[in-house]
């Protein structure tokens, strides 16, 4: 990943008030860009956020032969008339997980591919066993090495793939492989996040035949070809929740244009328990504090549960709530690495434990992972110099700095800018005292 372009200097203690526009969802649009490889016709995507992750994916597509043209600030046209290269360069090894999702489309277009092993944020092992097992069941021949995976197939065929865990990435991978496979593919115990539904909607516009049943079963009837598409990606529910937490934590009021209540149901319930509230506006949702903040217990889970990517800003918000809160992380085993700096440098009272303190034992039960946090509050946070360890922790640190007394300096900003579009400009627009310093 590229180095930081700048550091942030944030002076806390200011209630944030105003309006921001929700960006398109990183976790949707990056997969939709991959899906355009399934057709040799042009595709136009609207609502594309200008973030580092999108730049990376467009760079990958260009290496494979895709023509890329920005039609306006948030609309991109991509056209892969021919796949001229089936192997991504080593520069993309360990950068993110997108190359793994290209296996199905490249098999359909060229019959083989070599993709680098995934990387991204350091939040757990995130193995790709589910991906490779499913493709193998569909007839792919797989040879893996230390840094890459070679996959080949004369034609993928439908299969019944049961996922041991409803993995978002594996579900997306199997969808992208199944739409042009011969016969019917059944994905049971599939993930059904809004971003996956949005991918299904785009594929359906392209001519795919996909059914989502009520029991986490996705049925795909393979077709012989897909056409070009014009599609607008869904708003980013992670960004929206981040600004909602910022409004409540600073005792301000932020309206997020484009925010969708149906994508935030579980988050809004938790926000209400803590003392936050929302109201519908003509163009989105507005978030604010309705009463003094109080502790609550949260357990992350697959959709429609509480999203793991909402956990970090909510954890920071809970440092300002009266009482002891529990946050039980069940998706990734190593997602509280950011808590040490909050406790050691800023004065947050966060205790991590390997025990499952949620309603039920999770898959990390009796294993040596600090996956549950006990947060005592309210704790007066003080400014500090912080280094962002991963994307979602990044906004957590920004939020902590917005609440803290004094001026904090935050580096590692490249991680935050992977997934948030102009985060400092948006925060400044609602009153945050922020300056950026080039590095």
CSV table of C-alpha atoms in Angstrom, one decimal:
chain,number,residue,atom,x,y,z
A,1,UNK,CA,0.0,0.0,0.0
A,2,UNK,CA,1.2,3.6,-0.8
A,3,UNK,CA,2.6,5.7,2.0
A,4,UNK,CA,0.6,8.4,3.8
A,5,UNK,CA,0.0,11.6,1.8
A,6,UNK,CA,-0.6,13.6,5.0
A,7,UNK,CA,-1.3,13.5,8.7
A,8,UNK,CA,-4.3,14.9,10.5
A,9,UNK,CA,-4.3,17.4,13.3
A,10,UNK,CA,-7.7,17.3,15.1
A,11,UNK,CA,-8.8,19.5,18.0
A,12,UNK,CA,-11.7,18.0,19.9
A,13,UNK,CA,-14.5,19.3,21.9
A,14,UNK,CA,-16.7,20.8,19.2
A,15,UNK,CA,-20.3,19.6,18.6
A,16,UNK,CA,-20.6,18.6,14.9
A,17,UNK,CA,-23.5,20.2,13.0
A,18,UNK,CA,-24.5,20.2,9.4
A,19,UNK,CA,-25.0,18.0,6.4
A,20,UNK,CA,-22.8,15.5,4.5
A,21,UNK,CA,-23.5,13.4,1.4
A,22,UNK,CA,-23.2,9.7,1.8
A,23,UNK,CA,-20.7,8.2,-0.7
A,24,UNK,CA,-21.2,5.0,-2.6
A,25,UNK,CA,-20.4,1.8,-0.7
A,26,UNK,CA,-16.8,0.7,-1.0
A,27,UNK,CA,-17.8,-2.9,-0.2
A,28,UNK,CA,-20.3,-2.9,-3.1
A,29,UNK,CA,-18.7,-0.9,-5.9
A,30,UNK,CA,-15.3,-2.7,-5.8
A,31,UNK,CA,-17.1,-6.0,-6.4
A,32,UNK,CA,-19.3,-4.5,-9.1
A,33,UNK,CA,-16.2,-3.3,-10.9
A,34,UNK,CA,-14.9,-6.9,-10.9
A,35,UNK,CA,-18.3,-8.1,-12.2
A,36,UNK,CA,-17.9,-6.0,-15.3
A,37,UNK,CA,-15.2,-8.5,-16.4
A,38,UNK,CA,-18.1,-10.9,-17.0
A,39,UNK,CA,-19.1,-9.1,-20.2
A,40,UNK,CA,-17.3,-7.8,-23.3
A,41,UNK,CA,-19.8,-4.9,-23.4
A,42,UNK,CA,-19.3,-1.4,-21.8
A,43,UNK,CA,-20.6,-0.9,-18.2
A,44,UNK,CA,-21.3,2.4,-16.5
A,45,UNK,CA,-21.3,2.7,-12.7
A,46,UNK,CA,-22.8,5.7,-10.9
A,47,UNK,CA,-22.1,6.8,-7.3
A,48,UNK,CA,-18.5,5.6,-7.4
A,49,UNK,CA,-16.6,7.0,-4.4
A,50,UNK,CA,-13.2,8.6,-5.1
A,51,UNK,CA,-11.2,6.5,-2.7
A,52,UNK,CA,-7.9,4.7,-2.8
A,53,UNK,CA,-9.5,1.2,-2.9
A,54,UNK,CA,-11.4,2.1,-6.1
A,55,UNK,CA,-8.2,3.4,-7.7
A,56,UNK,CA,-6.5,0.1,-6.9
A,57,UNK,CA,-9.3,-2.0,-8.5
A,58,UNK,CA,-9.3,0.2,-11.6
A,59,UNK,CA,-5.6,-0.3,-11.8
A,60,UNK,CA,-6.0,-4.0,-11.7
A,61,UNK,CA,-8.7,-3.9,-14.4
A,62,UNK,CA,-6.5,-1.8,-16.6
A,63,UNK,CA,-3.7,-4.5,-16.3
A,64,UNK,CA,-6.2,-7.1,-17.6
A,65,UNK,CA,-7.2,-5.0,-20.6
A,66,UNK,CA,-10.1,-2.9,-19.3
A,67,UNK,CA,-10.6,0.6,-20.8
A,68,UNK,CA,-11.4,3.0,-17.9
A,69,UNK,CA,-13.0,6.5,-18.4
A,70,UNK,CA,-14.4,8.8,-15.8
A,71,UNK,CA,-17.6,10.4,-17.2
A,72,UNK,CA,-18.0,12.8,-14.2
A,73,UNK,CA,-16.7,13.0,-10.6
A,74,UNK,CA,-18.6,9.8,-9.5
A,75,UNK,CA,-19.4,8.0,-12.7
A,76,UNK,CA,-17.0,5.6,-14.4
A,77,UNK,CA,-17.3,3.7,-17.7
A,78,UNK,CA,-15.4,0.4,-17.9
A,79,UNK,CA,-15.1,-1.8,-21.0
A,80,UNK,CA,-13.2,-5.1,-21.2
A,81,UNK,CA,-13.7,-5.9,-24.9
A,82,UNK,CA,-10.9,-8.4,-24.6
A,83,UNK,CA,-9.0,-9.8,-21.6
A,84,UNK,CA,-5.4,-9.2,-22.7
A,85,UNK,CA,-3.7,-10.5,-19.6
A,86,UNK,CA,-4.8,-13.1,-17.1
A,87,UNK,CA,-2.2,-12.5,-14.4
A,88,UNK,CA,-2.0,-9.5,-12.1
A,89,UNK,CA,1.5,-8.1,-11.4
A,90,UNK,CA,3.2,-8.7,-8.1
A,91,UNK,CA,2.6,-5.2,-7.0
A,92,UNK,CA,-1.0,-6.3,-6.0
A,93,UNK,CA,0.2,-9.1,-3.8
A,94,UNK,CA,-1.1,-8.6,-0.3
A,95,UNK,CA,-2.8,-5.3,-1.1
A,96,UNK,CA,-6.4,-6.3,-0.8
A,97,UNK,CA,-8.8,-9.2,-1.4
A,98,UNK,CA,-10.1,-8.1,-4.8
A,99,UNK,CA,-7.8,-10.3,-7.0
A,100,UNK,CA,-9.3,-13.4,-5.5
A,101,UNK,CA,-12.8,-12.3,-6.7
A,102,UNK,CA,-11.5,-12.1,-10.3
A,103,UNK,CA,-11.0,-15.9,-10.6
A,104,UNK,CA,-14.5,-16.7,-11.8
A,105,UNK,CA,-14.8,-13.9,-14.4
A,106,UNK,CA,-11.3,-14.6,-15.7
A,107,UNK,CA,-12.0,-18.4,-16.0
A,108,UNK,CA,-15.1,-17.6,-18.0
A,109,UNK,CA,-13.2,-15.2,-20.3
A,110,UNK,CA,-9.9,-17.0,-20.7
A,111,UNK,CA,-10.0,-20.4,-18.9
A,112,UNK,CA,-7.2,-19.6,-16.6
A,113,UNK,CA,-5.7,-17.0,-14.3
A,114,UNK,CA,-3.0,-16.5,-11.7
A,115,UNK,CA,-4.0,-14.1,-8.9
A,116,UNK,CA,-1.9,-12.9,-5.9
A,117,UNK,CA,-3.0,-14.0,-2.4
A,118,UNK,CA,-5.1,-11.4,-0.6
A,119,UNK,CA,-4.2,-8.8,1.9
A,120,UNK,CA,-5.8,-5.7,3.3
A,121,UNK,CA,-6.3,-4.7,6.9
A,122,UNK,CA,-4.7,-6.7,9.7
A,123,UNK,CA,-7.8,-7.8,11.5
A,124,UNK,CA,-7.5,-11.6,11.4
A,125,UNK,CA,-6.4,-14.3,9.1
A,126,UNK,CA,-9.4,-14.1,6.7
A,127,UNK,CA,-8.6,-17.4,4.9
A,128,UNK,CA,-9.8,-18.1,1.4
A,129,UNK,CA,-10.4,-21.8,1.9
A,130,UNK,CA,-14.2,-21.3,1.4
A,131,UNK,CA,-13.5,-19.6,-2.0
A,132,UNK,CA,-11.1,-22.3,-3.3
A,133,UNK,CA,-13.3,-25.2,-2.1
A,134,UNK,CA,-16.3,-23.8,-3.8
A,135,UNK,CA,-14.5,-23.2,-7.1
A,136,UNK,CA,-13.1,-26.7,-6.9
A,137,UNK,CA,-16.6,-28.1,-6.6
A,138,UNK,CA,-17.5,-26.2,-9.7
A,139,UNK,CA,-14.7,-27.9,-11.7
A,140,UNK,CA,-11.8,-25.5,-11.3
A,141,UNK,CA,-8.2,-26.9,-11.1
A,142,UNK,CA,-6.4,-25.1,-8.4
A,143,UNK,CA,-2.6,-24.9,-7.7
A,144,UNK,CA,-1.5,-22.6,-4.9
A,145,UNK,CA,1.9,-21.3,-4.1
A,146,UNK,CA,3.4,-19.1,-1.4
A,147,UNK,CA,2.2,-15.8,-2.9
A,148,UNK,CA,-0.4,-16.7,-5.6
A,149,UNK,CA,-3.0,-19.1,-6.8
A,150,UNK,CA,-3.3,-20.6,-10.3
A,151,UNK,CA,-6.8,-21.6,-11.4
A,152,UNK,CA,-7.9,-23.2,-14.6
A,153,UNK,CA,-11.1,-24.7,-16.0
A,154,UNK,CA,-12.4,-25.5,-19.5
A,155,UNK,CA,-15.9,-24.6,-18.2
A,156,UNK,CA,-17.3,-24.2,-14.7
A,157,UNK,CA,-20.3,-26.2,-13.9
A,158,UNK,CA,-23.0,-25.7,-11.3
A,159,UNK,CA,-22.6,-27.3,-7.8
A,160,UNK,CA,-24.2,-27.3,-4.4
A,161,UNK,CA,-21.8,-25.4,-2.2
A,162,UNK,CA,-22.5,-25.2,1.5
A,163,UNK,CA,-20.5,-22.5,3.4
A,164,UNK,CA,-19.5,-23.4,6.9
A,165,UNK,CA,-19.7,-19.7,7.7
A,166,UNK,CA,-21.7,-17.1,5.7
A,167,UNK,CA,-18.6,-15.4,4.4
A,168,UNK,CA,-19.2,-12.3,2.4
A,169,UNK,CA,-16.2,-12.7,0.2
A,170,UNK,CA,-16.9,-16.4,-0.5
A,171,UNK,CA,-20.5,-15.7,-1.4
A,172,UNK,CA,-19.5,-12.9,-3.8
A,173,UNK,CA,-16.8,-15.2,-5.4
A,174,UNK,CA,-19.2,-18.0,-5.9
A,175,UNK,CA,-21.9,-15.6,-7.4
A,176,UNK,CA,-19.4,-14.2,-9.9
A,177,UNK,CA,-18.4,-17.8,-10.9
A,178,UNK,CA,-21.9,-19.2,-11.0
A,179,UNK,CA,-23.7,-16.7,-13.3
A,180,UNK,CA,-21.9,-18.1,-16.4
A,181,UNK,CA,-21.4,-21.6,-15.2
A,182,UNK,CA,-23.2,-24.5,-16.9
A,183,UNK,CA,-26.3,-25.6,-14.9
A,184,UNK,CA,-27.5,-24.6,-11.5
A,185,UNK,CA,-25.4,-23.5,-8.5
A,186,UNK,CA,-26.8,-23.5,-5.0
A,187,UNK,CA,-25.0,-21.6,-2.3
A,188,UNK,CA,-26.4,-22.5,1.1
A,189,UNK,CA,-25.6,-20.6,4.3
A,190,UNK,CA,-24.7,-17.6,2.1
A,191,UNK,CA,-24.1,-14.1,3.2
A,192,UNK,CA,-27.0,-11.7,2.3
A,193,UNK,CA,-25.6,-8.3,3.2
A,194,UNK,CA,-27.0,-5.2,1.4
A,195,UNK,CA,-23.9,-5.0,-0.7
A,196,UNK,CA,-24.3,-8.6,-1.9
A,197,UNK,CA,-28.0,-7.9,-2.8
A,198,UNK,CA,-26.8,-4.8,-4.7
A,199,UNK,CA,-24.3,-7.0,-6.6
A,200,UNK,CA,-27.2,-9.4,-7.4
A,201,UNK,CA,-29.3,-6.5,-8.7
A,202,UNK,CA,-26.5,-5.5,-11.0
A,203,UNK,CA,-25.9,-9.0,-12.3
A,204,UNK,CA,-29.6,-9.4,-12.8
A,205,UNK,CA,-29.6,-6.3,-15.0
A,206,UNK,CA,-26.8,-7.9,-17.0
A,207,UNK,CA,-29.0,-11.0,-17.7
A,208,UNK,CA,-28.1,-13.3,-14.8
A,209,UNK,CA,-30.8,-15.5,-13.2
A,210,UNK,CA,-30.4,-15.4,-9.4
A,211,UNK,CA,-32.8,-16.1,-6.6
A,212,UNK,CA,-32.3,-15.3,-2.9
A,213,UNK,CA,-34.3,-17.6,-0.6
A,214,UNK,CA,-35.3,-16.7,2.9
A,215,UNK,CA,-33.0,-19.4,4.5
A,216,UNK,CA,-29.7,-17.9,3.3
A,217,UNK,CA,-29.8,-20.0,0.1
A,218,UNK,CA,-28.9,-18.4,-3.2
A,219,UNK,CA,-29.8,-20.2,-6.4
A,220,UNK,CA,-28.0,-19.3,-9.6
A,221,UNK,CA,-29.1,-20.6,-13.0
A,222,UNK,CA,-26.2,-20.2,-15.3
A,223,UNK,CA,-26.6,-18.3,-18.6
A,224,UNK,CA,-24.5,-18.3,-21.7
A,225,UNK,CA,-23.7,-14.6,-21.8
A,226,UNK,CA,-24.1,-11.3,-20.0
A,227,UNK,CA,-24.7,-7.8,-21.4
A,228,UNK,CA,-23.4,-4.4,-20.4
A,229,UNK,CA,-25.1,-2.5,-17.6
A,230,UNK,CA,-25.7,0.9,-16.1
A,231,UNK,CA,-26.0,0.8,-12.3
A,232,UNK,CA,-25.9,3.0,-9.3
A,233,UNK,CA,-24.3,1.6,-6.2
A,234,UNK,CA,-25.9,1.7,-2.8
A,235,UNK,CA,-24.8,4.3,-0.2
A,236,UNK,CA,-22.1,3.3,2.2
A,237,UNK,CA,-23.8,2.1,5.5
A,238,UNK,CA,-20.4,2.1,7.2
A,239,UNK,CA,-19.7,5.7,6.5
A,240,UNK,CA,-23.2,6.7,7.4
A,241,UNK,CA,-22.9,4.9,10.8
A,242,UNK,CA,-19.6,6.6,11.4
A,243,UNK,CA,-21.0,10.0,11.0
A,244,UNK,CA,-24.0,9.0,13.1
A,245,UNK,CA,-21.6,8.0,15.9
A,246,UNK,CA,-19.8,11.3,15.5
A,247,UNK,CA,-23.0,13.3,15.8
A,248,UNK,CA,-24.0,11.5,19.0
A,249,UNK,CA,-20.5,11.4,20.5
A,250,UNK,CA,-20.0,15.2,20.1
A,251,UNK,CA,-23.6,16.0,21.1
A,252,UNK,CA,-24.2,17.6,17.7
A,253,UNK,CA,-26.6,16.9,14.8
A,254,UNK,CA,-25.5,15.6,11.4
A,255,UNK,CA,-27.8,15.0,8.5
A,256,UNK,CA,-26.5,12.4,6.0
A,257,UNK,CA,-28.0,12.8,2.6
A,258,UNK,CA,-28.7,9.5,0.9
A,259,UNK,CA,-28.8,7.4,4.1
A,260,UNK,CA,-31.1,4.5,4.1
A,261,UNK,CA,-32.9,3.3,7.2
A,262,UNK,CA,-33.5,-0.2,5.9
A,263,UNK,CA,-29.7,-0.8,5.7
A,264,UNK,CA,-29.2,0.5,9.3
A,265,UNK,CA,-31.9,-1.2,11.3
A,266,UNK,CA,-29.7,-3.0,13.8
A,267,UNK,CA,-27.3,-0.1,14.1
A,268,UNK,CA,-30.2,2.3,14.8
A,269,UNK,CA,-31.5,0.1,17.6
A,270,UNK,CA,-28.1,0.0,19.3
A,271,UNK,CA,-27.7,3.8,18.8
A,272,UNK,CA,-31.1,4.3,20.5
A,273,UNK,CA,-30.1,2.1,23.5
A,274,UNK,CA,-27.0,4.2,24.0
A,275,UNK,CA,-28.8,7.5,23.9
A,276,UNK,CA,-28.7,8.5,20.2
A,277,UNK,CA,-31.6,9.1,17.9
A,278,UNK,CA,-32.4,9.7,14.3
A,279,UNK,CA,-35.1,11.3,12.2
A,280,UNK,CA,-36.0,11.0,8.6
A,281,UNK,CA,-35.4,14.0,6.4
A,282,UNK,CA,-36.5,14.8,2.8
A,283,UNK,CA,-33.1,13.5,1.5
A,284,UNK,CA,-31.8,11.1,4.2
A,285,UNK,CA,-31.5,10.7,7.9
A,286,UNK,CA,-30.4,13.1,10.7
A,287,UNK,CA,-28.6,11.8,13.8
A,288,UNK,CA,-28.3,13.4,17.2
A,289,UNK,CA,-28.2,12.7,21.0
A,290,UNK,CA,-31.6,12.4,22.7
A,291,UNK,CA,-30.5,11.9,26.3
A,292,UNK,CA,-27.3,11.3,28.4
A,293,UNK,CA,-25.4,8.3,27.1
A,294,UNK,CA,-25.7,5.0,28.9
A,295,UNK,CA,-23.9,1.7,28.5
A,296,UNK,CA,-25.1,-1.2,26.4
A,297,UNK,CA,-24.0,-4.7,25.2
A,298,UNK,CA,-23.3,-5.4,21.6
A,299,UNK,CA,-22.5,-8.6,19.7
A,300,UNK,CA,-21.3,-8.3,16.1
A,301,UNK,CA,-22.7,-10.8,13.6
A,302,UNK,CA,-23.5,-11.4,9.9
A,303,UNK,CA,-26.3,-9.4,8.4
A,304,UNK,CA,-28.9,-8.7,9.6
A,305,UNK,CA,-26.9,-8.6,12.8
A,306,UNK,CA,-24.7,-5.7,14.0
A,307,UNK,CA,-22.0,-5.2,11.4
A,308,UNK,CA,-18.4,-5.8,12.4
A,309,UNK,CA,-17.4,-2.6,10.6
A,310,UNK,CA,-19.7,-0.6,12.9
A,311,UNK,CA,-17.9,-1.9,15.9
A,312,UNK,CA,-15.0,0.6,16.1
A,313,UNK,CA,-16.9,4.0,16.1
A,314,UNK,CA,-19.5,2.5,18.5
A,315,UNK,CA,-16.7,1.3,20.8
A,316,UNK,CA,-15.4,4.9,20.9
A,317,UNK,CA,-18.9,6.2,21.5
A,318,UNK,CA,-19.3,3.8,24.4
A,319,UNK,CA,-16.2,5.3,26.2
A,320,UNK,CA,-18.5,8.4,26.7
A,321,UNK,CA,-21.5,6.4,28.1
A,322,UNK,CA,-22.2,5.9,31.8
A,323,UNK,CA,-21.7,2.4,33.0
A,324,UNK,CA,-19.9,-0.7,31.7
A,325,UNK,CA,-20.6,-1.9,28.1
A,326,UNK,CA,-19.6,-5.1,26.5
A,327,UNK,CA,-18.7,-5.5,22.8
A,328,UNK,CA,-18.4,-9.1,21.7
A,329,UNK,CA,-16.7,-9.5,18.2
A,330,UNK,CA,-17.7,-12.7,16.5
A,331,UNK,CA,-16.6,-12.1,12.9
A,332,UNK,CA,-12.9,-11.5,13.1
A,333,UNK,CA,-10.6,-12.8,15.8
A,334,UNK,CA,-8.2,-9.8,16.0
A,335,UNK,CA,-10.3,-6.6,15.6
A,336,UNK,CA,-9.6,-4.9,18.9
A,337,UNK,CA,-5.9,-4.1,18.1
A,338,UNK,CA,-6.8,-0.4,18.0
A,339,UNK,CA,-8.0,-0.4,21.6
A,340,UNK,CA,-4.5,-0.3,23.1
A,341,UNK,CA,-3.7,3.2,21.9
A,342,UNK,CA,-7.1,4.4,23.0
A,343,UNK,CA,-6.4,3.1,26.5
A,344,UNK,CA,-2.7,3.8,26.8
A,345,UNK,CA,-2.6,7.2,25.1
A,346,UNK,CA,-6.0,8.7,25.4
A,347,UNK,CA,-7.3,7.5,28.8
A,348,UNK,CA,-10.1,5.2,27.6
A,349,UNK,CA,-11.1,2.4,30.0
A,350,UNK,CA,-11.2,-0.6,27.8
A,351,UNK,CA,-10.4,-4.1,29.0
A,352,UNK,CA,-10.0,-6.9,26.5
A,353,UNK,CA,-10.6,-10.6,27.2
A,354,UNK,CA,-10.5,-13.9,25.3
A,355,UNK,CA,-13.9,-14.9,26.9
A,356,UNK,CA,-17.2,-14.8,25.0
A,357,UNK,CA,-19.3,-12.3,27.0
A,358,UNK,CA,-22.1,-12.2,24.5
A,359,UNK,CA,-25.4,-14.1,24.6
A,360,UNK,CA,-23.8,-17.2,23.1
A,361,UNK,CA,-20.3,-18.6,22.6
A,362,UNK,CA,-18.9,-17.7,19.2
A,363,UNK,CA,-16.4,-19.6,17.0
A,364,UNK,CA,-13.5,-18.0,18.9
A,365,UNK,CA,-14.6,-19.5,22.2
A,366,UNK,CA,-11.8,-21.2,24.2
A,367,UNK,CA,-9.2,-19.8,21.8
A,368,UNK,CA,-6.5,-17.3,22.5
A,369,UNK,CA,-8.1,-14.3,20.8
A,370,UNK,CA,-8.9,-11.0,22.6
A,371,UNK,CA,-12.3,-10.7,20.9
A,372,UNK,CA,-14.4,-9.1,23.7
A,373,UNK,CA,-14.1,-5.6,25.1
A,374,UNK,CA,-15.4,-4.2,28.4
A,375,UNK,CA,-15.7,-0.4,28.2
A,376,UNK,CA,-16.2,1.6,31.3
A,377,UNK,CA,-17.4,5.2,31.0
A,378,UNK,CA,-17.7,8.0,30.8
A,379,UNK,CA,-14.0,8.5,30.4
A,380,UNK,CA,-12.6,11.9,29.7
A,381,UNK,CA,-10.3,11.4,26.6
A,382,UNK,CA,-7.2,13.4,26.2
A,383,UNK,CA,-5.4,14.3,22.9
A,384,UNK,CA,-2.6,12.0,21.7
A,385,UNK,CA,-0.4,11.1,18.8
A,386,UNK,CA,-2.1,8.0,17.2
A,387,UNK,CA,-1.1,5.7,14.4
A,388,UNK,CA,-4.0,4.1,12.4
A,389,UNK,CA,-3.6,0.3,12.2
A,390,UNK,CA,-6.5,-0.5,9.8
A,391,UNK,CA,-9.3,1.1,7.8
A,392,UNK,CA,-12.2,0.9,10.3
A,393,UNK,CA,-10.1,1.6,13.3
A,394,UNK,CA,-9.1,4.8,11.5
A,395,UNK,CA,-12.5,6.5,11.9
A,396,UNK,CA,-12.5,5.3,15.5
A,397,UNK,CA,-9.3,7.2,16.1
A,398,UNK,CA,-10.7,10.3,14.3
A,399,UNK,CA,-13.8,10.1,16.5
A,400,UNK,CA,-11.8,9.7,19.6
A,401,UNK,CA,-9.8,12.8,18.6
A,402,UNK,CA,-13.0,14.7,18.0
A,403,UNK,CA,-14.2,13.9,21.5
A,404,UNK,CA,-10.9,14.4,23.3
A,405,UNK,CA,-9.6,17.5,25.0
A,406,UNK,CA,-6.7,19.1,23.1
A,407,UNK,CA,-5.2,18.5,19.7
A,408,UNK,CA,-4.4,15.0,18.4
A,409,UNK,CA,-2.1,14.1,15.5
A,410,UNK,CA,-3.1,11.0,13.5
A,411,UNK,CA,-0.8,9.2,11.0
A,412,UNK,CA,-1.5,6.0,9.1
A,413,UNK,CA,-4.1,8.1,7.2
A,414,UNK,CA,-3.7,6.0,4.0
A,415,UNK,CA,-5.7,3.2,5.7
A,416,UNK,CA,-8.7,5.5,6.4
A,417,UNK,CA,-8.6,6.9,2.9
A,418,UNK,CA,-8.9,3.4,1.5
A,419,UNK,CA,-12.5,3.4,2.3
A,420,UNK,CA,-13.7,6.9,3.2
A,421,UNK,CA,-14.1,9.6,0.5
A,422,UNK,CA,-12.7,13.0,1.6
A,423,UNK,CA,-13.3,12.2,5.3
A,424,UNK,CA,-11.6,15.3,6.6
A,425,UNK,CA,-13.4,17.6,4.1
A,426,UNK,CA,-16.7,16.2,5.2
A,427,UNK,CA,-15.9,16.5,8.9
A,428,UNK,CA,-14.7,20.1,8.4
A,429,UNK,CA,-18.0,20.9,6.7
A,430,UNK,CA,-19.9,20.0,9.8
A,431,UNK,CA,-17.6,22.0,12.1
A,432,UNK,CA,-14.7,19.8,13.0
A,433,UNK,CA,-11.4,21.6,13.7
A,434,UNK,CA,-9.1,19.7,11.4
A,435,UNK,CA,-6.0,20.5,9.5
A,436,UNK,CA,-3.9,18.2,7.2
A,437,UNK,CA,-0.2,18.4,7.0
A,438,UNK,CA,1.7,16.9,4.1
A,439,UNK,CA,4.3,14.2,4.8
